[in-house]
Short mmCIF file of C-alpha atoms and ligand atoms in Angstrom, two decimals:
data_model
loop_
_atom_site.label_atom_id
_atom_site.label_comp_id
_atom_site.label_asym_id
_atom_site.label_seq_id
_atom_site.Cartn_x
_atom_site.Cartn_y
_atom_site.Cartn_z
CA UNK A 1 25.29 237.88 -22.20
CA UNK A 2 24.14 241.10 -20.22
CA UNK A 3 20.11 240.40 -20.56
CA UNK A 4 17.32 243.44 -19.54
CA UNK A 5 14.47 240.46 -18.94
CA UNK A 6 10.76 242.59 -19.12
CA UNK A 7 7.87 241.11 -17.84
CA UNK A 8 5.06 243.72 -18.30
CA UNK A 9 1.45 243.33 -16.94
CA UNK A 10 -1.48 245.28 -17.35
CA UNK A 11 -0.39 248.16 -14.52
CA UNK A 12 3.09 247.11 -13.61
CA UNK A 13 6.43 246.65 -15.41
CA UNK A 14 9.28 244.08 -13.63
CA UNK A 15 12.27 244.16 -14.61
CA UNK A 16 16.12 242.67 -14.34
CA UNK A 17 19.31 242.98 -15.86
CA UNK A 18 21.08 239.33 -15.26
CA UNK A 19 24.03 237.65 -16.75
CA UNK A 20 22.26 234.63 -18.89
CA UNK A 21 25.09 232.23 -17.81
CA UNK A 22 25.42 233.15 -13.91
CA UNK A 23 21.88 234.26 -13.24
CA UNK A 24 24.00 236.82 -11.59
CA UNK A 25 21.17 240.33 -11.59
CA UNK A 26 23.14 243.34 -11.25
CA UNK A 27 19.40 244.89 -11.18
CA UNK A 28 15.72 244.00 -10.36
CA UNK A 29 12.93 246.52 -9.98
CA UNK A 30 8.97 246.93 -10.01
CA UNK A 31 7.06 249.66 -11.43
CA UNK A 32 3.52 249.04 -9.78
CA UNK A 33 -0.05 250.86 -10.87
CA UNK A 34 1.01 251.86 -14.48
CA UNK A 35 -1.22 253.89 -15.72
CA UNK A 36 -3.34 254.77 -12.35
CA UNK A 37 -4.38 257.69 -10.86
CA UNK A 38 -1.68 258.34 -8.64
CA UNK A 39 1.00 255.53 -10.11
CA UNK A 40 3.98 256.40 -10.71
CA UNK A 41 3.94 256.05 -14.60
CA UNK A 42 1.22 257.19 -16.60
CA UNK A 43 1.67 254.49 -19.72
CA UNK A 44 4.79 251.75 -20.42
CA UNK A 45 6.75 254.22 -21.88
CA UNK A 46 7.00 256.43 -19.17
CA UNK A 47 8.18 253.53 -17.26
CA UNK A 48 10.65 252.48 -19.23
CA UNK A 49 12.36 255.70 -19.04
CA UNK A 50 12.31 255.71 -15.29
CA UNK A 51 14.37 251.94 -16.12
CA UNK A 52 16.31 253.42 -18.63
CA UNK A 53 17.35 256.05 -15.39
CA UNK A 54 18.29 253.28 -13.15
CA UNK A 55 20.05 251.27 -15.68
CA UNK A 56 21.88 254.77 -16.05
CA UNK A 57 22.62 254.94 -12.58
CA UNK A 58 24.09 251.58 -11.86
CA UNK A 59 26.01 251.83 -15.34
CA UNK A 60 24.90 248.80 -17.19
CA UNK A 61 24.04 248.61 -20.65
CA UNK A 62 21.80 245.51 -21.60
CA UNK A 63 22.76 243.84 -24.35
CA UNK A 64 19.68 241.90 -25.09
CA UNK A 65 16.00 242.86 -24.23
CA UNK A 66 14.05 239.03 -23.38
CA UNK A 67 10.01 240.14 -23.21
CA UNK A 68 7.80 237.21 -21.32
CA UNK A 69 4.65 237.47 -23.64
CA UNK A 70 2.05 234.95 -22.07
CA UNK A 71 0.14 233.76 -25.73
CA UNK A 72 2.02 233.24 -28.69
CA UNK A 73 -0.96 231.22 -29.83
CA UNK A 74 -0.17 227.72 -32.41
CA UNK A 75 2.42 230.11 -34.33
CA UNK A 76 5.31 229.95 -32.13
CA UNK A 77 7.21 226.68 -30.80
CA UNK A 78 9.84 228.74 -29.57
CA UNK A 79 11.50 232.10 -28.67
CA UNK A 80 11.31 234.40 -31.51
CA UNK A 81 13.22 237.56 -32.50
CA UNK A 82 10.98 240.83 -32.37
CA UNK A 83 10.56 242.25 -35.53
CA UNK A 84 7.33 243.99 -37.03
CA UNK A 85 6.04 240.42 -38.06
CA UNK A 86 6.53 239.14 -34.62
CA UNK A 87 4.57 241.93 -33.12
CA UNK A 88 1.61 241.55 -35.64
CA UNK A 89 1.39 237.96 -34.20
CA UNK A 90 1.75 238.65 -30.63
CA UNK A 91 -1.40 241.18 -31.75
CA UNK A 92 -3.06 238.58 -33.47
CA UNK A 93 -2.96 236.69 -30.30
CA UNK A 94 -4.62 239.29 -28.36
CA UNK A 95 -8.19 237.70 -28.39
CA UNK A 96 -6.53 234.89 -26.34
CA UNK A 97 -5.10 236.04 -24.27
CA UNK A 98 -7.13 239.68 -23.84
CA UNK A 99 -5.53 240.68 -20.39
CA UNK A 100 -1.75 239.80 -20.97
CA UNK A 101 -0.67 240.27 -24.53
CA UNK A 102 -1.58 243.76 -24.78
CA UNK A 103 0.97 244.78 -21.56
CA UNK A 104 3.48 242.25 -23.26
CA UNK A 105 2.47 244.27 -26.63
CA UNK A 106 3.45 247.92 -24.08
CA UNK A 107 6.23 246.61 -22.97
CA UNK A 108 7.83 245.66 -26.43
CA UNK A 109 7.10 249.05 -28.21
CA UNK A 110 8.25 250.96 -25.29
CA UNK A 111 11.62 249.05 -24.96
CA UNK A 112 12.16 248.84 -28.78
CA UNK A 113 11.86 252.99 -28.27
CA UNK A 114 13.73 252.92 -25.19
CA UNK A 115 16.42 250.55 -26.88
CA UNK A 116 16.64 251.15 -30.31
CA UNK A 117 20.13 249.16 -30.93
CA UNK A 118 19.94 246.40 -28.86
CA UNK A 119 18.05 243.09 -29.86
CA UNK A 120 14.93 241.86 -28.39
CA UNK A 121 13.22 238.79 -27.87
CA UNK A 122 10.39 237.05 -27.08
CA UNK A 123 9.99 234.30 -24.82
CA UNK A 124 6.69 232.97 -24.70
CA UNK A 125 4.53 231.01 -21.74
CA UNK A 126 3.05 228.85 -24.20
CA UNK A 127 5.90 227.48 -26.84
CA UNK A 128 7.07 224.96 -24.43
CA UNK A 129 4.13 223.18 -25.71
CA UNK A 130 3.22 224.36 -29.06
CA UNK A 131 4.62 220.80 -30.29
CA UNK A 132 2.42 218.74 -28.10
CA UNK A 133 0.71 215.59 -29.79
CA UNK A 134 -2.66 216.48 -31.82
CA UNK A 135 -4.31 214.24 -29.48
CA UNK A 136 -2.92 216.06 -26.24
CA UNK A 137 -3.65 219.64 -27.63
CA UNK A 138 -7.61 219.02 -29.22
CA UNK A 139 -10.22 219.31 -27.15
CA UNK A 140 -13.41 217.05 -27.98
CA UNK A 141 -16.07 219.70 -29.38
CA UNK A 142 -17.05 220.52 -32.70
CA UNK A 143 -13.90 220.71 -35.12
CA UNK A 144 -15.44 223.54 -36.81
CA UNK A 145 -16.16 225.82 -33.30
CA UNK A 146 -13.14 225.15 -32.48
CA UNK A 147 -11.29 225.81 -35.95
CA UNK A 148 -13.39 229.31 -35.92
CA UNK A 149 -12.27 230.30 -32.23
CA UNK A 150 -9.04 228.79 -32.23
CA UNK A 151 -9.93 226.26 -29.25
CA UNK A 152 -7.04 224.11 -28.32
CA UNK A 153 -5.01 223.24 -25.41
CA UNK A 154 -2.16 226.13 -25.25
CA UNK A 155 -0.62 225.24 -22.49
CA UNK A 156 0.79 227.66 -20.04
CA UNK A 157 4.20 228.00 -17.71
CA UNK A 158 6.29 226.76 -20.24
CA UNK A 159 9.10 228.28 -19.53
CA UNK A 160 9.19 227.18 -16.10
CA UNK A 161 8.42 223.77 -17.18
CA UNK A 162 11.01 223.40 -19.78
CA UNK A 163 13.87 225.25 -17.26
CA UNK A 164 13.23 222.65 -14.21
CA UNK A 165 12.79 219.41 -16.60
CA UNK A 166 16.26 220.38 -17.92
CA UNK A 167 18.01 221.16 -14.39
CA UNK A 168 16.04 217.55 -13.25
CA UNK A 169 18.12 215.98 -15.67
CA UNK A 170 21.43 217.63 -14.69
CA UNK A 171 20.96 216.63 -10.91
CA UNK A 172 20.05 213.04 -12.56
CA UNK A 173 23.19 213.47 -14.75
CA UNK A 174 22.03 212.37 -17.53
CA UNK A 175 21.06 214.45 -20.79
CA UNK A 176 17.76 215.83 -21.43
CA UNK A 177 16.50 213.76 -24.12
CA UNK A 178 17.37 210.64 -22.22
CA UNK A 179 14.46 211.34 -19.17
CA UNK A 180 11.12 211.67 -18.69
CA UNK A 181 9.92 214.33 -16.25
CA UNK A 182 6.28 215.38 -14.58
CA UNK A 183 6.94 218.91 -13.88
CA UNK A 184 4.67 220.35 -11.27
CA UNK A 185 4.49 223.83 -10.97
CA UNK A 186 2.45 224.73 -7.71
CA UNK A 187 2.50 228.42 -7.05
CA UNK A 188 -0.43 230.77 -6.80
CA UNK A 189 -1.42 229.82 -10.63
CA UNK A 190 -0.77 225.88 -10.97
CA UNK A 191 0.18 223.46 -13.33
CA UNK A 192 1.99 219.95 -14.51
CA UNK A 193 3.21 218.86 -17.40
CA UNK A 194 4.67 215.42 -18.94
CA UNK A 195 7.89 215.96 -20.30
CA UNK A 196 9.04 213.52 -22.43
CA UNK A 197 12.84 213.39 -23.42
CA UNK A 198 12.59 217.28 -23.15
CA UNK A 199 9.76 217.86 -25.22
CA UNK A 200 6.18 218.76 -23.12
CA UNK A 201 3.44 215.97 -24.40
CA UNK A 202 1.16 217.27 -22.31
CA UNK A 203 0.17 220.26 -19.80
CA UNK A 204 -2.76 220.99 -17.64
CA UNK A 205 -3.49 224.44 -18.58
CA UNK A 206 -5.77 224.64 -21.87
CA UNK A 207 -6.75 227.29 -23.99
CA UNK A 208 -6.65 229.62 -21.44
CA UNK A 209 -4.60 229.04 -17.63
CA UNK A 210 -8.35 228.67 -16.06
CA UNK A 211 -7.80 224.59 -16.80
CA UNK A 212 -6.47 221.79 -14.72
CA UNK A 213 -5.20 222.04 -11.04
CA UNK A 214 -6.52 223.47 -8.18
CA UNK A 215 -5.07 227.43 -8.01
CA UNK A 216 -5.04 229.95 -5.35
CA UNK A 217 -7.84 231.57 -6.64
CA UNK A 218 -8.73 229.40 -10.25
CA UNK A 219 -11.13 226.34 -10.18
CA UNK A 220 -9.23 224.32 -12.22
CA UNK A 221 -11.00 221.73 -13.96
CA UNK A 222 -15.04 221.76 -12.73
CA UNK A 223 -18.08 220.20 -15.09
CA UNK A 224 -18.28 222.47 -18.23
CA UNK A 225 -22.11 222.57 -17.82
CA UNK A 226 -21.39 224.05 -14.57
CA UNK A 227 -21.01 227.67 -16.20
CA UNK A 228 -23.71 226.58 -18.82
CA UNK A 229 -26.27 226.49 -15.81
CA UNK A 230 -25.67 229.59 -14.66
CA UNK A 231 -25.32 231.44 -17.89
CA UNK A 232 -29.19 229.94 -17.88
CA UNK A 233 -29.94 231.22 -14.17
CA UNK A 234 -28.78 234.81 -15.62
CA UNK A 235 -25.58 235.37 -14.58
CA UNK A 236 -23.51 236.92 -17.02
CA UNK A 237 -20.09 236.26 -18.63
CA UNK A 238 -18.15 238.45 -16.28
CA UNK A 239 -19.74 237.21 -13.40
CA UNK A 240 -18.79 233.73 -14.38
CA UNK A 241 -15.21 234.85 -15.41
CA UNK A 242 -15.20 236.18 -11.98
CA UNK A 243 -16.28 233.48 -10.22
CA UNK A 244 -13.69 231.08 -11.66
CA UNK A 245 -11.19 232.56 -12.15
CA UNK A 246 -11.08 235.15 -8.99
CA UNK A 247 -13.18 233.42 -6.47
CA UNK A 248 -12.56 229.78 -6.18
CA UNK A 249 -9.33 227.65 -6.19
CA UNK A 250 -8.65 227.93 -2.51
CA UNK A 251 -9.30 231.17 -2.12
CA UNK A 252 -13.07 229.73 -2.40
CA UNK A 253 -12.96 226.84 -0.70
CA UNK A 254 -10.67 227.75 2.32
CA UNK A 255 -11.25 231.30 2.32
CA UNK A 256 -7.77 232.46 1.37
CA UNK A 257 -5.75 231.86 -1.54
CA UNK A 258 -2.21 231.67 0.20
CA UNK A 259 -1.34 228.13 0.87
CA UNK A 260 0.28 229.08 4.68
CA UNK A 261 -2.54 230.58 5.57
CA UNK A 262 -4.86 227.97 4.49
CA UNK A 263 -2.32 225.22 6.88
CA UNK A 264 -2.98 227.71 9.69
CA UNK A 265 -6.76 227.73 9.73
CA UNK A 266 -6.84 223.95 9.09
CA UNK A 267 -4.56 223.21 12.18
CA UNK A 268 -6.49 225.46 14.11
CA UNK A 269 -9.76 223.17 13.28
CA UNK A 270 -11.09 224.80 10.20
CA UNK A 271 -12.96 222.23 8.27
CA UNK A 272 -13.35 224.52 4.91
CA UNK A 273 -9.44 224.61 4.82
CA UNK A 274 -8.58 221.57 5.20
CA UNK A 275 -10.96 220.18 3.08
CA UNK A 276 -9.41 222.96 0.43
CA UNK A 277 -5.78 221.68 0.64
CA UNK A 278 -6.76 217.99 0.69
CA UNK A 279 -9.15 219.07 -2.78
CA UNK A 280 -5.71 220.91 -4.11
CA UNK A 281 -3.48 217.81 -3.55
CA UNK A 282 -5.80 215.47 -4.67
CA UNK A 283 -6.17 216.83 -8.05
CA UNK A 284 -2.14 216.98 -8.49
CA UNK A 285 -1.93 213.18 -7.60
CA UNK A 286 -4.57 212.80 -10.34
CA UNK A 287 -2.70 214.74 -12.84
CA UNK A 288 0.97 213.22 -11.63
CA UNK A 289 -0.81 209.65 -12.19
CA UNK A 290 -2.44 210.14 -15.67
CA UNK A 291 1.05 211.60 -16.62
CA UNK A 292 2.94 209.01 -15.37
CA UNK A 293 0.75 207.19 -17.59
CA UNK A 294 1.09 209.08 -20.16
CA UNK A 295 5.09 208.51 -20.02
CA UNK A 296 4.38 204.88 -19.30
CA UNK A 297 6.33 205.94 -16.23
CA UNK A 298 9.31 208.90 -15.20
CA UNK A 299 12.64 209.24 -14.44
CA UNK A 300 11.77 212.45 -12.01
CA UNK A 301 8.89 214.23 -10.37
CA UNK A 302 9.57 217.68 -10.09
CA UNK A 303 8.16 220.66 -7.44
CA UNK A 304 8.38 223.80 -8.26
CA UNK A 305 7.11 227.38 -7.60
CA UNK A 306 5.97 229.12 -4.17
CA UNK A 307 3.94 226.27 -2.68
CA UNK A 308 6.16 223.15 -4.87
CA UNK A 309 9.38 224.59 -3.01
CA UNK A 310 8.21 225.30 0.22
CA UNK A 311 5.56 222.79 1.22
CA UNK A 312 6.75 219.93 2.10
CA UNK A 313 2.97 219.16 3.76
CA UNK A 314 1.72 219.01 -0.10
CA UNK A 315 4.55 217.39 -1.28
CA UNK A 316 4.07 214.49 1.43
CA UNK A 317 0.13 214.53 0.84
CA UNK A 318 0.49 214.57 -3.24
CA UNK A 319 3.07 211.50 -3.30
CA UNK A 320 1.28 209.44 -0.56
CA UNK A 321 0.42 206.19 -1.55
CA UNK A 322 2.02 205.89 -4.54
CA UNK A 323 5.11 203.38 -3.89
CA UNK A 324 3.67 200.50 -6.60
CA UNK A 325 4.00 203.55 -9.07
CA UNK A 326 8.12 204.23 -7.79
CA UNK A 327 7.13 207.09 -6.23
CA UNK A 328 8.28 207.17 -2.42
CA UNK A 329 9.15 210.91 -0.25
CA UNK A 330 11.70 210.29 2.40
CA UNK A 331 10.32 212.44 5.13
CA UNK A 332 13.48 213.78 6.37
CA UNK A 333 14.37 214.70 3.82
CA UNK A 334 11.37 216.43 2.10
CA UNK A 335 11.58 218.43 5.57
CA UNK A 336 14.73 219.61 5.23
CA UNK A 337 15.18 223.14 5.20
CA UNK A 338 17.25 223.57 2.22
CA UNK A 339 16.51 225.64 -0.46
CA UNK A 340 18.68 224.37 -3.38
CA UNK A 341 18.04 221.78 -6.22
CA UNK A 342 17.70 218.36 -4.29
CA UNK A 343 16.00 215.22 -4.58
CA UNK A 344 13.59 213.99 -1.35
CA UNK A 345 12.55 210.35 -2.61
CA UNK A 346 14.47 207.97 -0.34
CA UNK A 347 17.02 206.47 -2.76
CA UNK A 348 14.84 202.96 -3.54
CA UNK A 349 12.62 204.43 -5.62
CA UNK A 350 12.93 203.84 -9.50
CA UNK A 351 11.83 207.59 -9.99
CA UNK A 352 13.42 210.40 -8.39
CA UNK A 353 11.13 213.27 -6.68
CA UNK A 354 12.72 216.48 -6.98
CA UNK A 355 12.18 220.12 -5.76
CA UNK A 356 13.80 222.46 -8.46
CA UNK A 357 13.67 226.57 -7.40
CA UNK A 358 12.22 227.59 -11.04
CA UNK A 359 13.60 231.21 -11.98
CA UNK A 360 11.85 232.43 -14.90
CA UNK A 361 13.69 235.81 -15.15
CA UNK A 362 16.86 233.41 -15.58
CA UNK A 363 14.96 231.06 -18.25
CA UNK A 364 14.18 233.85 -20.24
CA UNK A 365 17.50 235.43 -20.22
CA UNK A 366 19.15 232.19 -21.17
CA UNK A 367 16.36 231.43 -24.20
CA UNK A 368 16.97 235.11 -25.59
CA UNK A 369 21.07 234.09 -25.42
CA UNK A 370 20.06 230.85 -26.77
CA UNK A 371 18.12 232.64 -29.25
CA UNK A 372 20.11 235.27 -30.55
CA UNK A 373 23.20 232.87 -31.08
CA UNK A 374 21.29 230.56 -33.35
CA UNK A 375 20.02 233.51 -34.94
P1 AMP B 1 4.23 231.77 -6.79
O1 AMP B 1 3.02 232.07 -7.62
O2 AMP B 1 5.11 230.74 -7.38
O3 AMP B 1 4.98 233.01 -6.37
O4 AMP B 1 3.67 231.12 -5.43
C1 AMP B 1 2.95 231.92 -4.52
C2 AMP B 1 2.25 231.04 -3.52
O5 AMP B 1 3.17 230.14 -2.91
C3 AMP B 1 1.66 231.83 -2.36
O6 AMP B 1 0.38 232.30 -2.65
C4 AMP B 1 1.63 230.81 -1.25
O7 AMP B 1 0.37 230.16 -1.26
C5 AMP B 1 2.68 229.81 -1.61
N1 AMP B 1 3.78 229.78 -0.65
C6 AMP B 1 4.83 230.61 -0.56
N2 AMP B 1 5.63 230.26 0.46
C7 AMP B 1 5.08 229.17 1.02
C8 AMP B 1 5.41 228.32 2.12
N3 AMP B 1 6.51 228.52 2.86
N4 AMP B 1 4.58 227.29 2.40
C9 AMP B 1 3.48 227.08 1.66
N5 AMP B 1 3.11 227.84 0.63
C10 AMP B 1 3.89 228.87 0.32
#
């Protein structure tokens, strides 16, 4: 199926027109500072007709639209068909997600305009892991508070997650409800997730992406009183928002929040850096041990994402140590060059460490196929 995959933020529209079953793109674009002074586009609409013009162009006529919408909240466990309903609960959503849903909200009128016949979907960050356990997804606060705010663990990069579990299992040849994965998305927004015969059981990410690992410029976990302190020294929400979610991660620590940079300053003697990628890889050999745990062991470790596919330095540091847990890197070949699916553990190993290339534009296109056949 010829799939138009939309992934619209708050000021910019990407696009790409893929086959779902090649991942072959006979288009990819990206309409930058929507909405800005001297953008391009003055709203999502606009845009959308300047796609419409390309798709023109190049003479391809999707037919599926797949939206990425970040939050689908508890509501969906799964890809949904957009009607009228769907968008009232991508709306009702908006609260959690205040930044992203709206765009993804943009997007979906302006391609529903823009594509009146052709059927559109939405793929959604967080249904990988709207089935997780009770006991994975509730946090430990006041049932009521959280009832009233809708506090829960959400779970983000889902679709990532689900895509590279399923491709671990193909290079393990096996089917996906026969293996147990940790999935570890390390890009410039982080996360891992215990995948459990193809189902997530549990994710780092909580109620908003803020949670869990180290991120180029997100704290990650820290001591909730933390903020609580200094809300009471006067700072105010934004300012803590900020500070989280903009200024740490390593951005804070190490002073930039792009992982080569951060190696170049710590070979060159900087203490902050270092120290900031040894803080990064610590807490994903905290989170790959508590799921491994959780699984009561894996068939496969997975890396994925900018620094996951590229790094072997973090892969090395993150698996170091842990041979009585089956876990051992063969340095040649977690060096390699290659860029492909491939495993790097050293063959002895009971469980299999991976690196997995995620594409999300071709996980969406293949969940709206998916989706639309069953429908
Ligand atoms: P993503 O969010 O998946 O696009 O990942 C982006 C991040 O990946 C960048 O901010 C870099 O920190 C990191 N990255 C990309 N290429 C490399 C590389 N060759 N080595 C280490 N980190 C990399």
């Amino acid at each position: 199926m010829i799939v138009l995959v939309v992934n619209a933020g708050s000021s910019s529209l990407k696009y790409a027109v893929l086959d779902s079953t090649t991942g072959r793109r006979a288009v990819t674009g990206d309409i930058e500072r929507i909405g800005e002074f001297d953008g391009g586009a003055v709203d999502h609409a606009q845009a959308f007709g300047q796609v419409l013009e390309v798709l023109a162009d190049v003479g391809v006529q999707p037919e599926a639209v797949g939206h990425r919408v970040v939050h689908g909240g508890d509501r969906f466990s799964a890809p949904a068909v957009i009607d009228d309903d769907v968008v009232a609960a991508i709306a009702a959503c908006v609260p959690l997600a205040p930044l992203h849903n709206p765009a993804a909200l943009a997007g979906i009128a302006a391609a529903r305009r823009a594509f009146p016949d052709v059927p559109q979907v939405a793929v959604f960050d967080t249904a990988f892991h709207a089935d997780m356990p009770p006991a994975a997804h509730t946090y430990a606060i006041d049932r009521e508070v959280a009832r009233q705010n809708r506090f829960r663990r959400y779970g983000f990069h889902g679709t990532s997650h689900r895509y590279v579990s399923r491709r671990a299992a193909d290079l393990l040849g096996r089917t996906v409800d026969t293996v147990d994965v940790v999935s570890l998305h390390l890009g410039n927004g982080a996360s891992a997730c215990a995948v459990q015969r193809g189902r997530s059981i549990d994710t780092s990410m909580g109620a908003t992406p803020l949670e869990g690992l180290v991120m180029g410029t997100r704290s990650g976990d820290v001591d909730p009183a933390i903020p609580v302190i200094l809300a009471r020294d006067g700072w105010d929400a934004a300012e803590i928002d900020d500070l989280l979610n903009r200024r740490s991660g390593l951005l804070g620590l190490g002073g930039s929040n792009d992982m080569r940079r951060i190696h170049a300053l710590a070979e060159d003697g900087d203490a902050a850096a270092d120290l900031a990628r040894e803080v990064f890889c610590r807490r994903v050999t905290k989170y790959l041990g508590a799921y491994l745990a959780l699984l009561g062991g894996a068939d496969a470790v997975v890396f994925t994402a900018g620094i996951g596919e590229n790094d072997p330095w973090v892969r090395s540091r993150v698996c170091t140590g842990l041979e009585r847990l089956g876990i051992v890197v063969d340095p040649d070949r977690n060096g390699a060059p290659d860029r492909g699916p491939r495993r790097i553990d050293d063959g002895s190993a009971p469980t299999a460490v991976m690196v997995i290339p995620t594409d999300e534009e071709l996980a969406i296109a293949t969940e709206c196929a998916e989706t639309l056949a069953r429908a």
